[in-house]
Amino acid sequence: MKTNSLLYANLTKDILPPYTKRAPTVSAQFLRWFLENIFRQDEQEADDACVDNKQDKGVDGILVNNVIETIFIIQCKVQQKEKATLGDTDLKEFRGTLEQFSTPESIQVILDGAANAELKNAILRDGIKEKIKSGYLVEGVFCSNVVLNQDGNDYLKTCPDLSVYDASRICEEYIDISATSGVPGNFTFDVSDTEVIRYLTSDGVKARIFLANALQLLHMQGISDATLFSQNVRYSLGNTKVNKSLTASIKNKSEHKNFPLYHNGITVLCNSIDSEDDDRISIENYMVVNGAQSLTSLMNAKSSITQDLKILVRVVELGGNGELSSKITQNSNNQNAIKARDLKSNNPVQMRLKKEVELLNYKNFAFEVKRGETNAGKIAISNEDAGLALLAIDLGEPWSCHQKYKVMDDSHSKIFGRSDVSGAKIVAVRQMIQSLDSALDEFDDGLFGHYTLTRYFLAYAVSEIIKSDPDGRQVFSSFKKLIATDNLDAFLKTFSDLASTTVDDLNAEVAESVGDGLFDYKRELKSPKWCRAMCEKLKAAYSKDVKRKKATPIAQLTAPFLV
């Protein structure tokens, strides 16, 4: 990415259109793009972090990293003028903003004051006051679409608690998935205090194996934005048991001397070993294909690293051999921890559903049970996405749909291991979720409508309205018949139309329940109590409309599908 890509005209034309339904202003849209592409948050996490609104106290976003115990306070500024730069004035004002988050007492001042409800809700939802009291660090993050000027650079040197992502840094750290893998340029290892194994294969491939000081490894480019790991089979996986264990062992300085005995090491591929002698090895154009978790954990616990902490490093000179690169990547990762989804990929339940979807005579769908599966020419339905749809529509638990990781783990049997879950049901619930697009545009609060969990709640509510009638319930056990009789598309149209009616009722219920306050949908949609109660209100509203002859009875709506 080039910095001119972030000029206002290009930004609004080429980058931000997908975000217009999720945020009302260009600045708010850019912040969401920044969180997803630079801070590597998913869509829902990015939306949860954003609090930008009137009376936001200079805070546009709050993001908590529980692994490194850091609270990021984020401000975003988008400049429209092409020649604009970022100076020290905005940064000084932002430093004042950070002072508001310095102590639990200052947080309470915000909660007691006139700050907007969304900011207060985020502080309460994330437990910011309690986390600061327990010792979490606060770091300011200022992002902008223009370049930092000299005044800004000079001021930044005095602010250890402030990170600035200007246009230049954003472009440096942005991962272009169409770009060449790895990090361009050179890197030099200091091997003056270690033995080096020099290995040459019969095909002339050079490799070097040695122990490297952990601090030295952190000088490799591309750790924070994951470009260094572009060919790794997995990136950093966040707050996992493996990462917690790694971080704990790094912080235990008495164990640093034994670290190479516990750790498998990292594998570095490069285009060439540019130069070397007894004290150094220089490589050109490099990437790490095994070690993303390790290097990310090291970065998160950087202050605990001592000279005794060394890691086994394998450097392989590829010389442009793409086939060898793929083999090394696969084989060096074959002993790493894998996802629950991988463990279930050969599960009999999953294989049965895969075959059933394959045999359906409906729109050429494929049920994807393995990561990296090739389904050329078919419409792939991942088993994780299907699981979320079943969780919301079939099991009536939309409040759990933000916990995607549980679908193929703790909740696998509950979701998939039932006699009524068939290939036909998999396709039907997936299409029901997809059919809600137009209804989501009809929310009075567009941000609420296009929040990730809203889709699942709406699918749940509409499904419960249909199931409230015996004939409606029967439709939900007749999906194979609907597909066989070419009636599924007609049912999906009915489902979509009913969703639009339900959105009208939901708008009214929310407006009545919150009055002039702000509806904290980010909290309520994760609450079983709220979801169930609101669903009952929506069912009652539909029944009332039927009695008033403003809506069609469910039995009449579903009659054509039971013939």
XYZ file of C-alpha atoms in Angstrom:
563
model
C 0.000 0.000 0.000
C 1.190 3.518 -0.836
C 0.466 6.587 1.291
C -1.561 8.190 -1.497
C -4.029 5.306 -1.070
C -5.018 6.988 2.210
C -5.659 10.410 0.689
C -9.229 11.371 1.468
C -10.540 10.937 -2.083
C -8.935 7.513 -2.498
C -9.804 6.440 1.047
C -13.511 7.170 0.638
C -13.656 5.766 -2.880
C -11.573 2.598 -2.675
C -11.216 1.504 0.963
C -14.157 2.596 3.108
C -17.321 1.725 1.100
C -17.710 -1.676 2.872
C -17.813 0.186 6.209
C -20.491 2.763 5.428
C -23.302 0.703 6.954
C -21.325 0.069 10.134
C -20.332 3.653 10.900
C -21.895 7.061 10.119
C -18.738 9.131 9.553
C -15.564 8.712 7.510
C -13.487 8.905 10.674
C -15.476 6.114 12.332
C -15.275 4.007 9.176
C -11.513 4.517 8.960
C -11.106 3.521 12.612
C -12.882 0.234 12.014
C -10.718 -0.437 8.952
C -7.629 0.402 11.017
C -8.601 -1.950 13.857
C -9.254 -4.829 11.479
C -6.258 -4.374 9.188
C -3.551 -3.016 11.494
C -4.616 -4.244 14.957
C -5.962 -7.489 13.416
C -9.341 -7.467 15.182
C -12.311 -9.246 13.693
C -15.393 -7.322 12.586
C -17.288 -7.664 15.853
C -14.275 -6.839 18.039
C -13.660 -3.711 15.951
C -17.265 -2.578 16.352
C -17.153 -3.308 20.094
C -14.022 -1.187 20.485
C -15.468 1.928 18.808
C -17.118 4.558 21.020
C -16.788 7.659 18.853
C -19.744 9.996 19.326
C -20.538 13.427 20.700
C -19.128 13.983 24.201
C -16.667 11.103 23.742
C -13.973 12.898 25.793
C -11.547 12.634 22.890
C -11.819 8.829 22.856
C -12.811 7.105 19.623
C -11.996 3.558 20.670
C -11.093 1.402 23.671
C -9.389 -1.936 23.146
C -8.225 -4.265 25.933
C -5.453 -6.834 25.449
C -5.674 -9.195 28.417
C -2.556 -11.125 27.383
C -0.213 -8.162 27.820
C -2.535 -6.434 30.319
C -2.753 -3.227 28.301
C -5.673 -0.894 27.632
C -5.402 0.931 24.312
C -7.137 4.316 24.184
C -7.560 5.226 20.525
C -8.187 8.480 18.702
C -8.655 8.695 14.944
C -8.349 11.787 12.747
C -9.046 11.878 9.013
C -7.819 14.897 7.079
C -9.455 15.900 3.790
C -6.695 18.178 2.443
C -4.126 16.376 0.321
C -1.154 18.322 1.692
C -2.202 18.129 5.352
C 0.189 16.626 7.900
C -0.091 15.504 11.517
C 1.657 17.851 13.949
C 2.084 18.083 17.702
C -1.143 19.984 18.461
C -3.438 16.972 18.056
C -0.974 14.766 19.920
C -0.767 17.158 22.879
C -4.551 17.272 23.111
C -4.659 13.485 22.989
C -2.140 13.257 25.849
C -4.640 15.230 27.895
C -7.258 12.661 26.961
C -5.035 9.866 28.258
C -4.793 11.570 31.665
C -8.499 10.819 32.105
C -7.592 7.106 32.201
C -4.640 7.339 34.576
C -6.353 6.172 37.798
C -9.555 4.417 38.912
C -10.643 7.751 40.394
C -10.284 9.569 37.069
C -12.311 6.813 35.394
C -15.068 7.351 37.945
C -15.096 11.047 37.058
C -15.885 10.091 33.451
C -18.660 7.744 34.578
C -20.176 10.443 36.814
C -19.856 13.186 34.193
C -21.505 14.151 30.922
C -19.618 11.736 28.654
C -21.750 9.977 26.052
C -23.480 6.766 27.067
C -21.559 4.646 24.556
C -18.222 5.572 26.149
C -19.579 4.877 29.628
C -21.024 1.559 28.489
C -17.670 0.513 27.023
C -15.837 1.429 30.245
C -18.285 -0.634 32.286
C -18.490 -3.492 29.796
C -14.702 -3.913 29.605
C -14.147 -3.374 33.335
C -11.663 -0.559 32.631
C -11.750 0.872 36.162
C -11.057 -2.516 37.748
C -8.325 -3.377 35.247
C -6.467 -0.106 35.864
C -6.753 -0.735 39.598
C -5.216 -4.204 39.118
C -2.210 -2.765 37.261
C -3.111 -2.776 33.566
C -1.059 -0.287 31.535
C -2.732 2.420 29.464
C -1.319 3.175 26.016
C -2.548 5.844 23.645
C -2.936 5.055 19.951
C -3.392 7.904 17.490
C -4.191 6.950 13.901
C -4.473 9.255 10.925
C -4.554 9.123 7.138
C -1.795 11.763 6.806
C 1.934 11.740 7.490
C 3.453 12.819 10.808
C 5.503 16.018 10.390
C 8.708 17.053 12.174
C 6.887 18.787 15.046
C 4.865 15.650 15.610
C 7.970 13.455 15.482
C 9.796 15.644 17.986
C 6.876 15.608 20.414
C 6.393 11.852 20.040
C 9.934 11.265 21.356
C 8.779 12.611 24.736
C 5.749 10.305 24.924
C 6.619 6.699 25.760
C 2.952 5.908 26.384
C 1.797 7.072 22.949
C 1.939 5.263 19.601
C 1.197 7.091 16.364
C 0.021 5.306 13.246
C 0.321 7.901 10.524
C -0.101 7.194 6.808
C 3.491 6.004 6.472
C 3.360 3.534 9.355
C -0.060 2.242 8.373
C 1.155 1.559 4.841
C 4.287 -0.153 6.152
C 2.285 -2.458 8.420
C -0.679 -3.113 6.147
C -0.712 -6.672 4.799
C -1.501 -6.774 1.107
C -2.574 -10.369 0.558
C -1.727 -10.073 -3.132
C 1.809 -8.899 -2.383
C 4.937 -11.041 -2.270
C 5.247 -13.068 0.920
C 7.655 -12.151 3.669
C 9.729 -9.111 4.549
C 11.903 -7.451 1.903
C 15.410 -6.301 2.810
C 18.235 -7.638 4.932
C 18.625 -8.893 8.478
C 21.841 -9.823 10.272
C 22.156 -12.394 13.054
C 24.958 -11.971 15.584
C 26.405 -15.482 16.035
C 29.602 -14.471 17.807
C 28.602 -16.314 20.996
C 27.139 -19.494 19.506
C 28.150 -22.499 17.437
C 26.733 -22.580 13.905
C 25.887 -25.779 12.073
C 26.458 -25.215 8.359
C 24.508 -27.668 6.260
C 24.412 -28.140 2.483
C 21.942 -30.569 0.886
C 22.766 -32.670 -2.151
C 20.641 -30.253 -4.180
C 22.792 -27.319 -3.070
C 20.307 -25.834 -0.559
C 22.127 -23.996 2.240
C 20.929 -24.101 5.845
C 22.314 -22.665 9.081
C 21.300 -23.830 12.565
C 22.261 -21.894 15.711
C 21.049 -20.391 18.979
C 19.991 -16.746 18.780
C 19.326 -14.316 21.614
C 15.586 -13.630 21.863
C 16.024 -9.834 21.932
C 17.920 -10.037 18.658
C 15.016 -11.847 17.012
C 12.603 -9.076 17.989
C 14.492 -6.714 15.667
C 13.161 -8.672 12.685
C 10.615 -6.604 10.765
C 6.997 -7.658 10.419
C 6.232 -9.188 13.842
C 3.605 -6.667 14.940
C 1.679 -6.693 11.651
C 2.300 -10.409 10.876
C 3.978 -9.817 7.479
C 6.892 -11.860 8.798
C 4.510 -14.831 9.107
C 2.717 -14.509 5.771
C 3.361 -18.157 4.846
C 2.861 -19.565 8.330
C -0.015 -22.030 8.574
C -1.419 -19.878 11.388
C -0.764 -16.393 12.758
C -0.724 -15.438 16.409
C -3.865 -16.925 17.927
C -4.302 -14.458 20.775
C -5.072 -15.399 24.365
C -4.632 -19.191 24.040
C -3.296 -21.742 26.540
C -0.144 -22.102 24.427
C 0.510 -18.363 24.363
C -0.218 -18.011 28.078
C 2.249 -20.802 28.808
C 4.879 -19.264 26.539
C 4.458 -15.835 28.110
C 4.679 -17.315 31.613
C 7.921 -19.144 30.794
C 9.418 -15.991 29.284
C 8.574 -14.001 32.411
C 10.245 -16.651 34.605
C 13.826 -15.401 34.218
C 15.312 -18.270 36.237
C 14.278 -20.636 33.437
C 15.766 -18.653 30.547
C 18.928 -20.767 30.405
C 16.788 -23.869 29.864
C 14.478 -22.340 27.255
C 16.140 -24.067 24.240
C 15.507 -27.403 25.965
C 11.746 -26.787 26.044
C 11.220 -24.957 22.754
C 11.203 -26.369 19.231
C 12.750 -23.221 17.760
C 11.771 -21.139 14.737
C 12.291 -21.676 11.026
C 13.347 -18.742 8.836
C 13.265 -18.935 5.045
C 15.179 -16.413 2.942
C 15.981 -15.785 -0.706
C 19.692 -15.832 0.033
C 22.266 -15.952 2.773
C 23.839 -12.728 1.614
C 27.082 -12.825 3.569
C 28.524 -14.539 6.618
C 31.596 -14.955 8.748
C 32.356 -16.333 12.219
C 30.434 -13.501 13.920
C 27.434 -12.814 11.700
C 24.997 -14.256 9.182
C 23.153 -11.823 6.899
C 20.008 -12.890 5.064
C 17.939 -11.189 2.371
C 14.141 -11.209 1.872
C 13.010 -13.417 4.733
C 9.952 -14.908 6.426
C 9.201 -17.073 9.460
C 7.181 -20.185 8.594
C 7.200 -21.744 12.055
C 7.290 -19.485 15.115
C 4.498 -16.895 14.946
C 3.228 -17.812 18.417
C 6.729 -17.736 19.895
C 7.810 -14.396 18.445
C 4.491 -12.734 19.293
C 4.750 -13.990 22.885
C 8.329 -12.712 23.080
C 7.186 -9.307 21.849
C 4.417 -9.231 24.452
C 6.884 -10.038 27.258
C 9.816 -8.057 25.875
C 10.669 -6.388 29.194
C 11.313 -9.793 30.793
C 13.844 -11.049 28.248
C 17.446 -11.520 29.426
C 20.656 -12.397 27.608
C 20.227 -15.991 28.812
C 17.049 -16.501 26.792
C 18.069 -18.126 23.508
C 16.042 -19.793 20.789
C 17.046 -22.402 18.247
C 16.936 -20.867 14.757
C 16.976 -22.702 11.444
C 17.745 -20.478 8.447
C 17.170 -21.969 4.999
C 18.236 -20.304 1.749
C 15.510 -20.988 -0.808
C 16.866 -19.237 -3.854
C 13.327 -18.841 -5.196
C 12.387 -22.524 -4.759
C 8.645 -22.206 -4.071
C 8.054 -25.951 -3.922
C 10.698 -26.383 -1.212
C 9.186 -23.434 0.673
C 5.789 -25.167 0.774
C 7.288 -28.460 1.943
C 9.250 -26.780 4.742
C 6.189 -24.803 5.823
C 4.004 -27.902 6.026
C 6.551 -30.186 7.695
C 7.852 -27.644 10.211
C 4.314 -27.042 11.432
C 3.031 -30.616 11.539
C 3.649 -30.966 15.284
C 2.102 -27.638 16.283
C -1.164 -27.269 18.150
C -4.151 -27.334 15.823
C -7.667 -25.964 16.065
C -10.620 -27.900 17.379
C -12.055 -27.594 13.888
C -9.068 -29.542 12.520
C -9.589 -32.281 15.079
C -13.223 -32.636 13.973
C -12.446 -32.630 10.239
C -12.572 -36.441 10.046
C -15.347 -36.789 12.615
C -18.058 -39.176 11.323
C -20.755 -36.559 11.956
C -18.923 -33.983 9.848
C -18.177 -36.460 7.067
C -21.827 -37.558 6.975
C -23.034 -33.974 6.687
C -20.464 -33.281 3.985
C -21.746 -36.184 1.920
C -25.389 -35.229 2.477
C -24.785 -31.662 1.275
C -22.931 -33.030 -1.752
C -25.918 -35.223 -2.687
C -28.453 -32.369 -2.480
C -29.738 -31.171 -5.799
C -29.671 -27.497 -4.832
C -27.354 -24.747 -6.085
C -24.126 -26.744 -5.988
C -23.239 -26.263 -2.313
C -20.223 -27.844 -0.607
C -19.843 -28.364 3.146
C -16.304 -27.294 4.090
C -14.958 -29.338 7.002
C -11.204 -28.752 6.564
C -9.261 -25.518 6.379
C -7.710 -25.068 2.951
C -10.244 -27.345 1.283
C -10.648 -26.818 -2.477
C -14.248 -26.584 -3.659
C -13.773 -25.051 -7.083
C -17.004 -23.970 -8.733
C -19.087 -24.640 -5.630
C -20.615 -22.455 -2.923
C -18.683 -23.383 0.205
C -20.393 -23.435 3.606
C -17.807 -23.688 6.381
C -18.817 -25.935 9.245
C -18.079 -23.085 11.688
C -20.541 -20.757 9.915
C -23.112 -23.529 9.697
C -22.643 -24.161 13.412
C -23.381 -20.536 14.248
C -26.534 -20.615 12.127
C -27.692 -23.805 13.872
C -26.879 -22.288 17.249
C -29.093 -19.267 16.568
C -31.948 -20.791 14.550
C -32.114 -24.398 15.679
C -30.985 -24.207 19.305
C -32.152 -20.664 20.018
C -28.887 -19.326 21.478
C -27.958 -16.252 19.420
C -26.184 -14.712 22.419
C -23.445 -17.368 22.075
C -22.685 -16.665 18.416
C -19.760 -14.368 19.246
C -17.937 -17.410 20.669
C -17.152 -18.998 17.317
C -14.317 -21.047 18.744
C -16.779 -23.153 20.765
C -18.684 -24.358 17.728
C -16.172 -27.071 16.887
C -15.062 -27.627 20.475
C -17.231 -27.674 23.605
C -20.502 -27.222 21.715
C -19.838 -29.573 18.776
C -22.034 -32.431 19.973
C -24.838 -30.118 21.041
C -24.851 -28.353 17.682
C -24.134 -31.124 15.178
C -24.557 -34.415 17.040
C -28.320 -34.668 16.692
C -30.375 -36.945 14.430
C -32.338 -34.012 12.998
C -29.227 -32.171 11.766
C -28.967 -33.093 8.101
C -27.265 -31.742 5.023
C -30.577 -30.170 4.042
C -30.822 -28.348 7.376
C -27.219 -27.138 7.024
C -27.985 -25.535 3.666
C -31.349 -24.155 4.793
C -30.133 -22.402 7.953
C -27.163 -20.956 6.079
C -29.524 -19.528 3.442
C -31.849 -18.204 6.131
C -28.978 -16.231 7.650
C -28.044 -14.913 4.197
C -31.647 -13.900 3.455
C -31.601 -11.220 6.166
C -29.429 -8.695 4.303
C -32.253 -6.379 3.222
C -33.947 -6.489 6.646
C -30.743 -5.391 8.380
C -30.861 -2.172 6.350
C -34.214 -1.309 7.919
C -33.011 -0.753 11.486
C -33.492 2.789 12.764
C -29.987 2.544 14.223
C -27.864 1.396 11.297
C -24.920 0.485 13.529
C -27.178 -1.817 15.554
C -28.537 -3.358 12.352
C -25.114 -4.203 10.961
C -23.544 -5.392 14.192
C -22.452 -9.024 13.784
C -24.667 -10.517 16.513
C -27.766 -8.664 15.294
C -28.071 -10.961 12.285
C -28.125 -14.017 14.540
C -30.604 -12.488 16.977
C -32.954 -11.525 14.151
C -32.727 -15.038 12.672
C -33.531 -16.448 16.121
C -36.486 -14.120 16.670
C -38.034 -14.792 13.252
C -37.534 -18.535 13.691
C -39.236 -18.441 17.102
C -42.181 -16.511 15.657
C -42.614 -19.191 12.990
C -42.168 -22.033 15.501
C -44.861 -20.531 17.737
C -47.360 -22.170 15.379
C -47.505 -26.002 15.012
C -47.431 -25.765 11.219
C -44.463 -23.435 11.432
C -42.579 -25.908 13.605
C -43.266 -28.595 11.045
C -41.543 -26.571 8.324
C -38.319 -26.591 10.358
C -38.261 -30.390 10.175
C -39.093 -30.491 6.459
C -36.078 -28.805 4.841
C -35.169 -31.856 2.747
C -38.708 -31.875 1.367
C -38.564 -28.127 0.657
C -35.412 -28.638 -1.388
C -36.831 -31.681 -3.206
C -39.993 -29.763 -4.171
C -38.101 -26.582 -5.137
C -39.810 -24.668 -2.334
C -36.818 -23.588 -0.267
C -36.355 -20.307 -2.153
C -40.020 -19.436 -1.605
C -39.664 -20.164 2.107
C -36.560 -17.980 2.263
C -38.559 -15.138 0.706
C -41.220 -15.588 3.408
C -38.504 -15.673 6.073
C -36.954 -12.461 4.724
C -40.327 -10.655 4.559
C -41.151 -11.704 8.115
C -37.740 -10.435 9.195
C -38.590 -6.981 7.830
C -41.813 -6.951 9.834
C -39.907 -8.080 12.914
C -37.371 -5.281 12.490
C -40.204 -2.739 12.545
C -41.428 -4.187 15.848
C -37.888 -4.380 17.219
C -37.285 -0.711 16.390
C -40.424 0.201 18.318
C -39.591 -2.014 21.309
C -36.065 -0.629 21.608
C -37.253 2.969 21.315
C -39.858 2.413 24.014
C -37.536 0.569 26.405
C -34.605 2.999 26.332
C -36.421 6.302 25.956
C -33.861 9.049 25.433
C -30.946 6.855 26.536
C -28.519 4.920 24.384
C -29.282 1.265 23.706
C -26.153 -0.777 24.474
C -26.721 -3.497 21.890
C -23.109 -4.656 22.260
C -23.974 -5.816 25.776
C -27.609 -6.822 25.393
C -27.084 -9.097 22.388
C -24.712 -11.201 24.513
C -27.279 -11.483 27.307
C -29.538 -14.585 27.278
C -32.009 -12.774 29.541
C -32.378 -9.780 27.211
C -32.542 -11.902 24.035
C -35.227 -14.186 25.422
C -37.293 -11.312 26.828
C -37.100 -9.300 23.598
C -37.987 -12.355 21.547
C -41.145 -12.850 23.638
C -42.089 -9.193 23.065
C -41.614 -9.603 19.313
C -43.751 -12.762 19.267
C -46.460 -10.920 21.196
C -46.270 -7.957 18.817
C -46.715 -10.247 15.818
C -49.685 -12.012 17.422
C -51.280 -8.641 18.102
C -50.795 -7.627 14.471
C -52.416 -10.883 13.337
C -55.462 -10.185 15.515
C -55.667 -6.700 14.053
C -55.355 -8.271 10.586
C -52.175 -6.287 9.987
C -50.157 -9.470 9.579
C -50.744 -12.906 8.051
C -51.116 -15.869 10.440
C -48.096 -18.178 10.481
C -50.229 -21.198 9.514
C -51.317 -19.368 6.374
C -47.756 -18.264 5.565
C -46.349 -21.769 5.914
C -49.239 -23.731 4.342
C -47.691 -23.746 0.818
C -44.559 -25.435 2.158
C -46.376 -28.336 3.829
C -48.150 -29.645 0.719
